[in-house]
Coordinates of C-alpha atoms and ligand atoms in Angstrom, one line a residue:
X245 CA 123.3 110.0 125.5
X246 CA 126.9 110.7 126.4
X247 CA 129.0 108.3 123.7
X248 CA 129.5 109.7 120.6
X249 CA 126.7 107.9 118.3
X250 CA 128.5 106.1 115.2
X251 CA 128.5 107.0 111.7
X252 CA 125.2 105.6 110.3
X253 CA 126.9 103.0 107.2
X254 CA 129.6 101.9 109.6
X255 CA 126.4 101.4 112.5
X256 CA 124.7 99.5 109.8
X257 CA 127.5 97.4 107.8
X258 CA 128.5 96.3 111.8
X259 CA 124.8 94.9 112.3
X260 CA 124.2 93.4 108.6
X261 CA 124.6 89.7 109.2
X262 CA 121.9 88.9 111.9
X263 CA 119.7 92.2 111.5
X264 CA 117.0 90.2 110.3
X265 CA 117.0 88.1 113.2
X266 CA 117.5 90.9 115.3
X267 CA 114.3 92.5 114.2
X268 CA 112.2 88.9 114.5
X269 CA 113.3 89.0 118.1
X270 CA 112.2 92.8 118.5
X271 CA 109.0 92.9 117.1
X272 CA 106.3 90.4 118.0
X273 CA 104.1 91.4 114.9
X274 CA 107.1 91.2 112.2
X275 CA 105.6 89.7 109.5
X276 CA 102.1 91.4 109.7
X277 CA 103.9 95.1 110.2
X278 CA 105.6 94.0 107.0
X279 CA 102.9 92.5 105.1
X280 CA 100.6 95.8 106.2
X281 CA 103.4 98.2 104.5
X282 CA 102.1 96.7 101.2
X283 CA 98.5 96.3 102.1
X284 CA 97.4 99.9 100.7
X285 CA 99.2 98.8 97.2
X286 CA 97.3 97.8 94.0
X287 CA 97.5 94.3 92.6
X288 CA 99.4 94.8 89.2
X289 CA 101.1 92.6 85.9
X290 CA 102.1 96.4 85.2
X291 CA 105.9 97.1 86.0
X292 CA 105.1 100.0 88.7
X293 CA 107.8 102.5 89.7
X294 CA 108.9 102.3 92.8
X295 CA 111.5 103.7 95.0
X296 CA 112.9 102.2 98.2
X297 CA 114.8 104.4 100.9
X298 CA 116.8 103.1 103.5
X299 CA 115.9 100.0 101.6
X300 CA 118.1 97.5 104.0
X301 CA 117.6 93.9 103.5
X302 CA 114.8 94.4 102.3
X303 CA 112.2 93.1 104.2
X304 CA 109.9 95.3 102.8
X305 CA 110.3 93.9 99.4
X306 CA 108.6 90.5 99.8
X307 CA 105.0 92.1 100.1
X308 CA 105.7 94.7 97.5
X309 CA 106.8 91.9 94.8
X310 CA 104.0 89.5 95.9
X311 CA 101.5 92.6 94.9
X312 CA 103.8 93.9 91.7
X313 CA 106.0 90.7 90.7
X314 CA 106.7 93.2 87.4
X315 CA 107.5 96.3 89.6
X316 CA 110.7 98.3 88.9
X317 CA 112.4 99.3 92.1
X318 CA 115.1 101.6 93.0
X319 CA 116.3 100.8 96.4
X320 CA 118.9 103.1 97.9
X321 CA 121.0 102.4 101.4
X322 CA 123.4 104.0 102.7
X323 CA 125.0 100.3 103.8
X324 CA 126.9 97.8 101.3
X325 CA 126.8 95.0 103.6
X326 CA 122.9 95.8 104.1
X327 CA 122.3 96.1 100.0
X328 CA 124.9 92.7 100.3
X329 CA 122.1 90.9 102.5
X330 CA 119.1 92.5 100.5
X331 CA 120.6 90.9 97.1
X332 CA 121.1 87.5 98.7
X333 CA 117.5 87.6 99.4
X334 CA 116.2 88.5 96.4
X335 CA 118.3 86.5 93.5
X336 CA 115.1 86.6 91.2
X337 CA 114.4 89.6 91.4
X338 CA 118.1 91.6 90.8
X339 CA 116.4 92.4 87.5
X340 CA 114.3 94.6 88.5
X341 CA 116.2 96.2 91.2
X342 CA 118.2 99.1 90.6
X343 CA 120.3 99.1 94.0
X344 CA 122.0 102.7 94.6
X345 CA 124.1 103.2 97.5
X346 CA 124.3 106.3 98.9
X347 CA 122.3 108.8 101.0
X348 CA 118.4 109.8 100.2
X349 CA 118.7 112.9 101.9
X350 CA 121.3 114.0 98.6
X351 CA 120.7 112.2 96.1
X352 CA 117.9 113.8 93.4
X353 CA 114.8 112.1 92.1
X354 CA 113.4 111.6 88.7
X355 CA 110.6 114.2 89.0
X356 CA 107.0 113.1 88.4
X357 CA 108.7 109.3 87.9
X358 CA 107.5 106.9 90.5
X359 CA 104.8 104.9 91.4
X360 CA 105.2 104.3 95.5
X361 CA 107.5 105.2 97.3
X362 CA 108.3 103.6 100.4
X363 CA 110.2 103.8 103.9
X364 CA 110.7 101.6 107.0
X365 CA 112.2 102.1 109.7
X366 CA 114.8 104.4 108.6
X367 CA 113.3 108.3 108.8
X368 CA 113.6 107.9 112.7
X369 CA 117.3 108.9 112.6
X370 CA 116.6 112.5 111.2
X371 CA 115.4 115.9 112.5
X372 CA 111.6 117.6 111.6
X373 CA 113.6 119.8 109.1
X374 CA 115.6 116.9 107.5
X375 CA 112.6 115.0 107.1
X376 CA 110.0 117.7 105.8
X377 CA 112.6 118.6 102.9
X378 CA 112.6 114.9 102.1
X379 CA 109.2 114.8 102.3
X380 CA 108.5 117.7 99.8
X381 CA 111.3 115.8 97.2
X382 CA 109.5 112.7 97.9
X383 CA 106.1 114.5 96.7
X384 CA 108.0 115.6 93.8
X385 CA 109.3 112.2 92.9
X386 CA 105.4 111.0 93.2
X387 CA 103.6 110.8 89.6
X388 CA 99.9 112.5 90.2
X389 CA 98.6 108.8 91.6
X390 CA 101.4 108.2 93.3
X391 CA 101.3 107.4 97.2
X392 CA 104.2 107.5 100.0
X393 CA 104.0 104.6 102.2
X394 CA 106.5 104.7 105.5
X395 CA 106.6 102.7 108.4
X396 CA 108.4 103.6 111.2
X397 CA 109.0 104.2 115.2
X398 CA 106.3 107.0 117.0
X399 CA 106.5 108.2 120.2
X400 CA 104.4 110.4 122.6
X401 CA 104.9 113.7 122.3
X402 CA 106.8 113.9 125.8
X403 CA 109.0 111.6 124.2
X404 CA 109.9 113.0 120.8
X405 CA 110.7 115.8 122.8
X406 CA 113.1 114.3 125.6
X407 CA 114.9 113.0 123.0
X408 CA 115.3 115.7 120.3
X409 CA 116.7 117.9 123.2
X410 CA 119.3 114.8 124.2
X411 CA 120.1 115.1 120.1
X412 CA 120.5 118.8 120.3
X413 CA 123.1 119.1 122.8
X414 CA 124.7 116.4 121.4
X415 CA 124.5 117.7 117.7
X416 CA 126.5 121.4 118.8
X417 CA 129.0 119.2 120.8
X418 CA 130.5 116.5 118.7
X419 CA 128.3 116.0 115.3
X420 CA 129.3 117.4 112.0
X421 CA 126.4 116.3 109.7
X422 CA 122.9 114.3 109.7
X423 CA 124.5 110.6 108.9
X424 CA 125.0 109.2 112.8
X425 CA 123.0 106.5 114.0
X426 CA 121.1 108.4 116.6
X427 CA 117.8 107.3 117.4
X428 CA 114.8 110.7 117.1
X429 CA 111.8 109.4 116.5
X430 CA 109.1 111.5 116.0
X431 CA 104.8 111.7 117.7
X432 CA 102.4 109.9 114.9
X433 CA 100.9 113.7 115.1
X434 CA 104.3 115.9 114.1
X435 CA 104.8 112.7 111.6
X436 CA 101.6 113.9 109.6
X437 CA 101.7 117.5 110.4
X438 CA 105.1 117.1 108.5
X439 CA 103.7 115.2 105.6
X440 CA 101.0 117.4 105.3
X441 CA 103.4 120.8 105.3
X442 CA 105.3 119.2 102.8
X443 CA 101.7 119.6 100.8
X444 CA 100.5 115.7 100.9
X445 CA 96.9 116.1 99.7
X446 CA 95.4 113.0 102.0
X447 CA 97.2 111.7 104.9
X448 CA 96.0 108.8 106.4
X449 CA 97.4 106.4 109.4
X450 CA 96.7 103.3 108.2
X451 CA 98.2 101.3 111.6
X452 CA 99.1 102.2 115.0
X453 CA 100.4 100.4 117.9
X454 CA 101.3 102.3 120.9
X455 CA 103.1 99.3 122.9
X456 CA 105.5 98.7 120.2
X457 CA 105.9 102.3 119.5
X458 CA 105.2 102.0 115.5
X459 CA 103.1 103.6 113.0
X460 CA 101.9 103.1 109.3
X461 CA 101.1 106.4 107.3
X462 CA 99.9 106.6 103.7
X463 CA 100.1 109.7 102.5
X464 CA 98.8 110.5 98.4
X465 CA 100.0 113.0 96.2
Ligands
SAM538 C1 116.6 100.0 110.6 S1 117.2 99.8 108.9 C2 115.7 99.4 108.0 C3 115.9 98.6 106.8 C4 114.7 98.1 106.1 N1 113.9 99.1 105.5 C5 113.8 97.3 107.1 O1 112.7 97.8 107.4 O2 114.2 96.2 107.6 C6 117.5 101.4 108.4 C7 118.3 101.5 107.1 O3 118.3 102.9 106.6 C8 119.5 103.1 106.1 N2 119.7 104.6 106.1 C9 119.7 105.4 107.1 N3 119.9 106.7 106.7 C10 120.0 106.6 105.4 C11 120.2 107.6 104.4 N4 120.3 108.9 104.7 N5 120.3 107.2 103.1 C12 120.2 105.9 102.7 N6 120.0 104.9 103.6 C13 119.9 105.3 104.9 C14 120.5 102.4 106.9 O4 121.7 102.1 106.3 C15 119.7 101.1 107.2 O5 120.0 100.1 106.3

């Protein structure tokens, strides 16, 4: 990891047109991984909270509105072309989306306020420390019924550590803050350790597939 890594918004606004194909041609088992995101969600007229980070395009959405066509979502990104693409997609339901764009990691929660909250692929950019302080604000956003759903990159252990020692050096040379596109993915078992520090009640992986290095966890208030 020699080149400096670029600013996350700027990686993502560069990728926005044709980063739905991209990930169709990266992942054999697109639309199942997506459709499994929603499976541990409850069929519902009611309009659900839910909140969205590192929302994208969205392809999370299409299995979350087929189960909650009334849901309320807040989806946040850091990326304006990537919120661009996500509002294309999803003309009928702009309604019901309240699309923020800025970074998760800052901005606060409502307390006590949503539903779900959900994640894809986007937690893998972010250190054990980063991610268990989201973690416990996430908890806190959850109402008492509330579950977390994130899908996202594992590693083996060997792995996660290879490469948070290639972030480290690079972090004291040339990085100033958490929002560069640098890839840190964690082992499925630091990802639930983590969940469960951050005081998760039941944590449970709901789908793992070690050749395509990605994980499902469901983790309830
Ligand atoms: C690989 S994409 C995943 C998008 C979508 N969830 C999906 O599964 O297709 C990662 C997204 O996370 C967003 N992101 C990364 N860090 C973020 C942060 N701190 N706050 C908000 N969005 C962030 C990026 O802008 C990007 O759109």
């Amino acid at each position: 990891m020699s080149e400096k890594p670029e600013e996350m918004s700027k990686f993502f606004d560069d990728r926005a047109t044709g980063y739905d194909e991209h990930m169709h041609g990266m992942f054999q088992d697109f639309d199942s991984f997506y459709k499994k995101i929603s499976k541990p969600i409850i069929v519902t007229e009611k309009p659900v909270k839910v909140l969205d980070l590192g929302c994208g395009t969205g392809n999370q959405l299409k299995g979350i509105f087929q189960k909650l066509p009334n849901a309320r979502v807040t989806a946040i990104d850091l990326s304006e072309e990537m919120l661009g693409k996500l509002k294309e997609k999803y003309p009928s339901y702009l309604k019901q989306i309240e699309i923020v764009q800025g970074s998760y990691l800052t901005l606060p929660f409502s307390a006590c306020f949503y539903d779900y909250v959900v994640s894809v692929y986007s937690l893998h950019h972010f250190t054990k420390d980063v991610k268990r302080t989201l973690y416990e604000k996430i908890k806190k956003s959850l109402k008492p019924e509330g579950m977390y759903i994130e899908g996202d990159c594992v590693v083996s252990a060997d792995m996660e550590a290879q490469l948070l020692a290639n972030y480290q050096q690079l972090v004291t040379k040339e990085l100033s803050n958490d929002l560069y596109h640098v890839d840190i993915p964690c082992s499925l078992q630091t990802q639930i350790n983590l969940l469960q520090d951050a005081g998760f009640s039941k944590v449970d992986v709901i789908y793992h597939d070690e050749d395509e290095e990605a994980a499902i966890i469901v983790a309830q208030v």
